[in-house]
Amino acid sequence: SQTIHQWPATLVQPVGSPLSLECTVEGTSNPNLYWYRQAAGRGLQLLFYSVGIGQISSEVPQNLSASRPQDRQFILSSKKLLLSDSGFYLCAWSVFLGVNTEAFFGQGTRLTVV
Amino acid sequence: QKEVEQNSGPLSVPEGAIASLNCTYSDRVSQSFFWYRQYSGKSPELIMSIYSNGDKEDGRFTAQLNKASQYVSLLIRDSQPSDSATYLCAVNRGSYIPTFGRGTSLIVHP
């Protein structure tokens, strides 16, 4: 069965510090991968998605970037965090099955920028 | 117009009642619709998928889809306090990019 691992679970970082969040998927090949952010009391905002190694699509221009160095690894990064980067970051995966494509989430990383 | 809209709630129902959660979407070509449950502080969990007009039942949950009206709903029968959570409606943009509503908070009180 497929599993998704996301770490760390919580993170407190000072403004201006770098960020690296990692997500890996097990039990499947060539998944679609996604990074979402959920700010307090708000909906899920799609940040990046990837359909293959090295293929990254950005939804929202900001000081975040994403990379996919391996088939089942997705990394979210920032060189300098802003206070507004605080939120709940969620990695998700899906396998393309046409209309039946379903997405599943990791446990999330709660980031607080101070 | 937002792509996926939900009433933020909270929707409060007594234990044992039917909870009805609603969602509208703007993209007429959407084909895939999902309901996720999110407990406070946790990540969303997929509970229902629906692709064809009509009803789809799974245990106490029934998803209803009306593509002509661009409307999808989730019914929870015999609501339990453990059903208290935020319910997120999602619609696939293209074939594989889920777009989420802001979610409806459901409170089931004993």
Tab-separated table of C-alpha atoms in Angstrom:
chain	number	residue	atom	x	y	z
A	1	SER	CA	0.000	0.000	0.000
A	2	GLN	CA	1.018	3.580	-0.538
A	3	THR	CA	2.216	5.806	2.276
A	4	ILE	CA	3.381	9.378	2.420
A	5	HIS	CA	5.885	10.734	4.900
A	6	GLN	CA	6.265	14.401	5.664
A	7	TRP	CA	8.592	15.974	8.187
A	8	PRO	CA	9.071	17.698	10.489
A	9	ALA	CA	5.648	17.795	12.125
A	10	THR	CA	6.222	21.194	13.710
A	11	LEU	CA	8.784	23.882	13.103
A	12	VAL	CA	9.474	27.284	14.625
A	13	GLN	CA	11.792	29.438	12.567
A	14	PRO	CA	12.936	33.060	12.852
A	15	VAL	CA	12.187	35.582	10.144
A	16	GLY	CA	14.879	35.565	7.479
A	17	SER	CA	15.967	31.984	8.117
A	18	PRO	CA	15.912	29.298	5.397
A	19	LEU	CA	13.351	26.519	5.144
A	20	SER	CA	13.405	22.975	3.858
A	21	LEU	CA	10.421	20.643	4.150
A	22	GLU	CA	10.613	17.162	2.740
A	23	CYS	CA	7.991	14.712	1.580
A	24	THR	CA	8.424	11.160	0.309
A	25	VAL	CA	5.931	8.674	-1.042
A	26	GLU	CA	6.277	4.902	-0.821
A	27	GLY	CA	4.520	2.144	-2.676
A	28	THR	CA	3.892	3.831	-6.007
A	29	SER	CA	5.796	5.081	-9.029
A	30	ASN	CA	5.622	8.388	-10.879
A	31	PRO	CA	3.079	10.009	-8.582
A	32	ASN	CA	1.768	13.520	-9.011
A	33	LEU	CA	3.005	15.517	-6.024
A	34	TYR	CA	1.604	18.679	-4.488
A	35	TRP	CA	2.429	21.254	-1.836
A	36	TYR	CA	-0.490	23.061	-0.242
A	37	ARG	CA	-0.561	25.682	2.487
A	38	GLN	CA	-3.405	26.262	4.907
A	39	ALA	CA	-3.285	29.520	6.820
A	40	ALA	CA	-5.198	29.778	10.089
A	41	GLY	CA	-8.939	29.707	9.403
A	42	ARG	CA	-8.452	29.574	5.660
A	43	GLY	CA	-8.711	27.035	2.884
A	44	LEU	CA	-6.050	24.973	1.192
A	45	GLN	CA	-3.941	26.985	-1.214
A	46	LEU	CA	-2.051	25.071	-3.881
A	47	LEU	CA	1.574	26.228	-3.966
A	48	PHE	CA	3.299	23.791	-6.343
A	49	TYR	CA	2.593	20.597	-8.194
A	50	SER	CA	4.790	18.176	-10.069
A	51	VAL	CA	4.035	15.450	-12.589
A	52	GLY	CA	7.585	14.106	-12.793
A	53	ILE	CA	11.222	14.482	-11.783
A	54	GLY	CA	12.402	18.046	-12.284
A	55	GLN	CA	8.945	19.191	-13.448
A	56	ILE	CA	7.559	21.852	-11.126
A	57	SER	CA	4.570	24.108	-11.694
A	58	SER	CA	4.131	27.116	-9.447
A	59	GLU	CA	0.675	28.381	-8.605
A	60	VAL	CA	1.460	31.359	-6.430
A	61	PRO	CA	4.486	33.640	-6.905
A	62	GLN	CA	6.227	34.139	-3.571
A	63	ASN	CA	9.492	33.462	-1.803
A	64	LEU	CA	8.985	29.697	-1.804
A	65	SER	CA	10.351	27.165	-4.271
A	66	ALA	CA	9.952	23.457	-4.802
A	67	SER	CA	12.120	20.718	-6.208
A	68	ARG	CA	11.664	17.077	-7.117
A	69	PRO	CA	15.101	15.484	-7.168
A	70	GLN	CA	13.771	11.926	-7.177
A	71	ASP	CA	10.574	10.279	-8.399
A	72	ARG	CA	8.985	10.060	-4.977
A	73	GLN	CA	10.601	12.997	-3.201
A	74	PHE	CA	9.254	16.533	-3.103
A	75	ILE	CA	10.961	19.385	-1.292
A	76	LEU	CA	9.650	22.819	-0.367
A	77	SER	CA	12.248	25.502	0.279
A	78	SER	CA	12.720	29.130	1.094
A	79	LYS	CA	15.891	31.179	1.321
A	80	LYS	CA	14.417	33.745	3.717
A	81	LEU	CA	11.199	33.192	5.611
A	82	LEU	CA	8.630	35.921	6.129
A	83	LEU	CA	6.096	36.161	8.946
A	84	SER	CA	3.380	35.572	6.348
A	85	ASP	CA	4.881	32.148	5.575
A	86	SER	CA	3.449	30.769	8.809
A	87	GLY	CA	0.863	28.084	8.254
A	88	PHE	CA	0.131	24.401	7.903
A	89	TYR	CA	2.047	22.919	4.971
A	90	LEU	CA	0.672	19.793	3.417
A	91	CYS	CA	2.218	17.463	0.898
A	92	ALA	CA	-0.113	15.312	-1.172
A	93	TRP	CA	0.184	12.667	-3.866
A	94	SER	CA	-1.981	11.134	-6.529
A	95	VAL	CA	-1.613	8.679	-9.355
A	96	PHE	CA	-3.238	9.620	-12.614
A	97	LEU	CA	-6.306	7.441	-13.174
A	98	GLY	CA	-8.263	9.781	-15.379
A	99	VAL	CA	-11.464	10.935	-13.772
A	100	ASN	CA	-10.767	8.659	-10.794
A	101	THR	CA	-7.577	10.483	-9.753
A	102	GLU	CA	-7.701	10.932	-5.976
A	103	ALA	CA	-5.225	12.878	-3.837
A	104	PHE	CA	-3.990	11.803	-0.413
A	105	PHE	CA	-2.255	13.956	2.178
A	106	GLY	CA	0.694	13.567	4.456
A	107	GLN	CA	0.443	14.509	8.113
A	108	GLY	CA	1.509	18.094	7.509
A	109	THR	CA	4.084	20.483	8.947
A	110	ARG	CA	2.957	23.314	11.153
A	111	LEU	CA	5.356	26.195	10.546
A	112	THR	CA	5.497	29.212	12.808
A	113	VAL	CA	7.727	32.064	11.739
A	114	VAL	CA	8.683	34.315	14.644
B	1	GLN	CA	-16.145	34.039	-8.351
B	2	LYS	CA	-14.276	31.466	-6.330
B	3	GLU	CA	-13.774	28.117	-8.010
B	4	VAL	CA	-15.196	26.077	-5.131
B	5	GLU	CA	-17.512	27.634	-2.592
B	6	GLN	CA	-18.730	26.335	0.740
B	7	ASN	CA	-20.550	27.878	3.639
B	8	SER	CA	-17.978	28.165	6.428
B	9	GLY	CA	-20.554	27.371	9.128
B	10	PRO	CA	-20.437	26.232	11.769
B	11	LEU	CA	-23.234	23.808	11.069
B	12	SER	CA	-24.551	22.488	14.357
B	13	VAL	CA	-26.683	19.340	14.477
B	14	PRO	CA	-27.812	17.102	17.319
B	15	GLU	CA	-26.465	13.603	17.649
B	16	GLY	CA	-28.412	11.170	15.472
B	17	ALA	CA	-29.580	13.815	12.994
B	18	ILE	CA	-28.675	14.146	9.320
B	19	ALA	CA	-25.969	16.691	8.543
B	20	SER	CA	-26.130	18.231	5.076
B	21	LEU	CA	-23.026	19.913	3.666
B	22	ASN	CA	-23.117	21.797	0.392
B	23	CYS	CA	-20.630	22.915	-2.217
B	24	THR	CA	-20.848	24.747	-5.542
B	25	TYR	CA	-18.194	24.993	-8.223
B	26	SER	CA	-17.668	27.322	-11.138
B	27	ASP	CA	-15.898	25.230	-13.808
B	28	ARG	CA	-18.524	23.444	-15.887
B	29	VAL	CA	-16.021	20.950	-17.316
B	30	SER	CA	-15.076	19.564	-13.891
B	31	GLN	CA	-15.543	15.812	-13.727
B	32	SER	CA	-14.202	14.721	-10.347
B	33	PHE	CA	-15.524	15.752	-6.958
B	34	PHE	CA	-14.306	14.860	-3.501
B	35	TRP	CA	-15.121	15.309	0.142
B	36	TYR	CA	-12.353	15.420	2.734
B	37	ARG	CA	-12.705	15.448	6.506
B	38	GLN	CA	-10.204	17.454	8.535
B	39	TYR	CA	-10.045	17.207	12.294
B	40	SER	CA	-8.573	20.171	14.120
B	41	GLY	CA	-4.803	20.204	13.795
B	42	LYS	CA	-4.740	17.232	11.432
B	43	SER	CA	-4.380	16.779	7.698
B	44	PRO	CA	-7.393	16.221	5.399
B	45	GLU	CA	-8.622	12.669	4.927
B	46	LEU	CA	-10.454	11.603	1.773
B	47	ILE	CA	-13.878	10.185	2.641
B	48	MET	CA	-15.897	10.277	-0.589
B	49	SER	CA	-15.378	10.611	-4.339
B	50	ILE	CA	-18.118	11.078	-6.915
B	51	TYR	CA	-17.913	11.401	-10.672
B	52	SER	CA	-21.430	10.829	-12.031
B	53	ASN	CA	-24.688	12.638	-11.482
B	54	GLY	CA	-26.812	11.187	-8.707
B	55	ASP	CA	-26.090	9.689	-5.321
B	56	LYS	CA	-23.228	7.584	-4.049
B	57	GLU	CA	-23.530	5.935	-0.669
B	58	ASP	CA	-20.796	4.653	1.642
B	59	GLY	CA	-21.932	3.662	5.086
B	60	ARG	CA	-23.421	6.710	6.795
B	61	PHE	CA	-22.154	9.024	4.068
B	62	THR	CA	-23.967	9.916	0.847
B	63	ALA	CA	-22.471	12.183	-1.786
B	64	GLN	CA	-24.812	13.837	-4.259
B	65	LEU	CA	-23.783	15.406	-7.549
B	66	ASN	CA	-25.766	17.619	-9.893
B	67	LYS	CA	-23.546	18.771	-12.745
B	68	ALA	CA	-26.272	20.850	-14.377
B	69	SER	CA	-26.550	22.945	-11.219
B	70	GLN	CA	-22.800	22.676	-10.481
B	71	TYR	CA	-23.611	21.454	-7.034
B	72	VAL	CA	-22.238	18.666	-4.863
B	73	SER	CA	-23.332	17.764	-1.370
B	74	LEU	CA	-22.493	15.385	1.447
B	75	LEU	CA	-25.084	13.889	3.752
B	76	ILE	CA	-24.059	12.300	7.025
B	77	ARG	CA	-26.763	10.145	8.539
B	78	ASP	CA	-26.964	9.329	12.250
B	79	SER	CA	-24.393	12.041	13.012
B	80	GLN	CA	-22.027	11.294	15.870
B	81	PRO	CA	-19.907	13.658	17.984
B	82	SER	CA	-16.885	12.029	16.321
B	83	ASP	CA	-18.101	13.480	13.006
B	84	SER	CA	-17.354	16.978	14.327
B	85	ALA	CA	-14.711	18.306	11.959
B	86	THR	CA	-14.238	20.586	8.988
B	87	TYR	CA	-15.431	19.112	5.698
B	88	LEU	CA	-13.596	20.209	2.587
B	89	CYS	CA	-15.085	19.986	-0.879
B	90	ALA	CA	-12.575	19.536	-3.706
B	91	VAL	CA	-12.884	19.611	-7.461
B	92	ASN	CA	-10.191	18.409	-9.846
B	93	ARG	CA	-8.951	21.121	-12.168
B	94	GLY	CA	-7.944	19.380	-15.326
B	95	SER	CA	-7.522	15.716	-14.440
B	96	TYR	CA	-5.366	15.801	-11.379
B	97	ILE	CA	-5.156	19.166	-9.613
B	98	PRO	CA	-7.516	19.328	-6.621
B	99	THR	CA	-8.945	22.745	-5.893
B	100	PHE	CA	-10.462	23.103	-2.461
B	101	GLY	CA	-13.208	25.111	-0.907
B	102	ARG	CA	-12.607	26.746	2.455
B	103	GLY	CA	-14.501	24.017	4.248
B	104	THR	CA	-17.590	23.809	6.437
B	105	SER	CA	-17.205	23.312	10.158
B	106	LEU	CA	-19.593	20.675	11.499
B	107	ILE	CA	-20.423	20.381	15.176
B	108	VAL	CA	-22.429	17.390	16.365
B	109	HIS	CA	-23.646	17.953	19.899
B	110	PRO	CA	-24.823	15.176	22.228
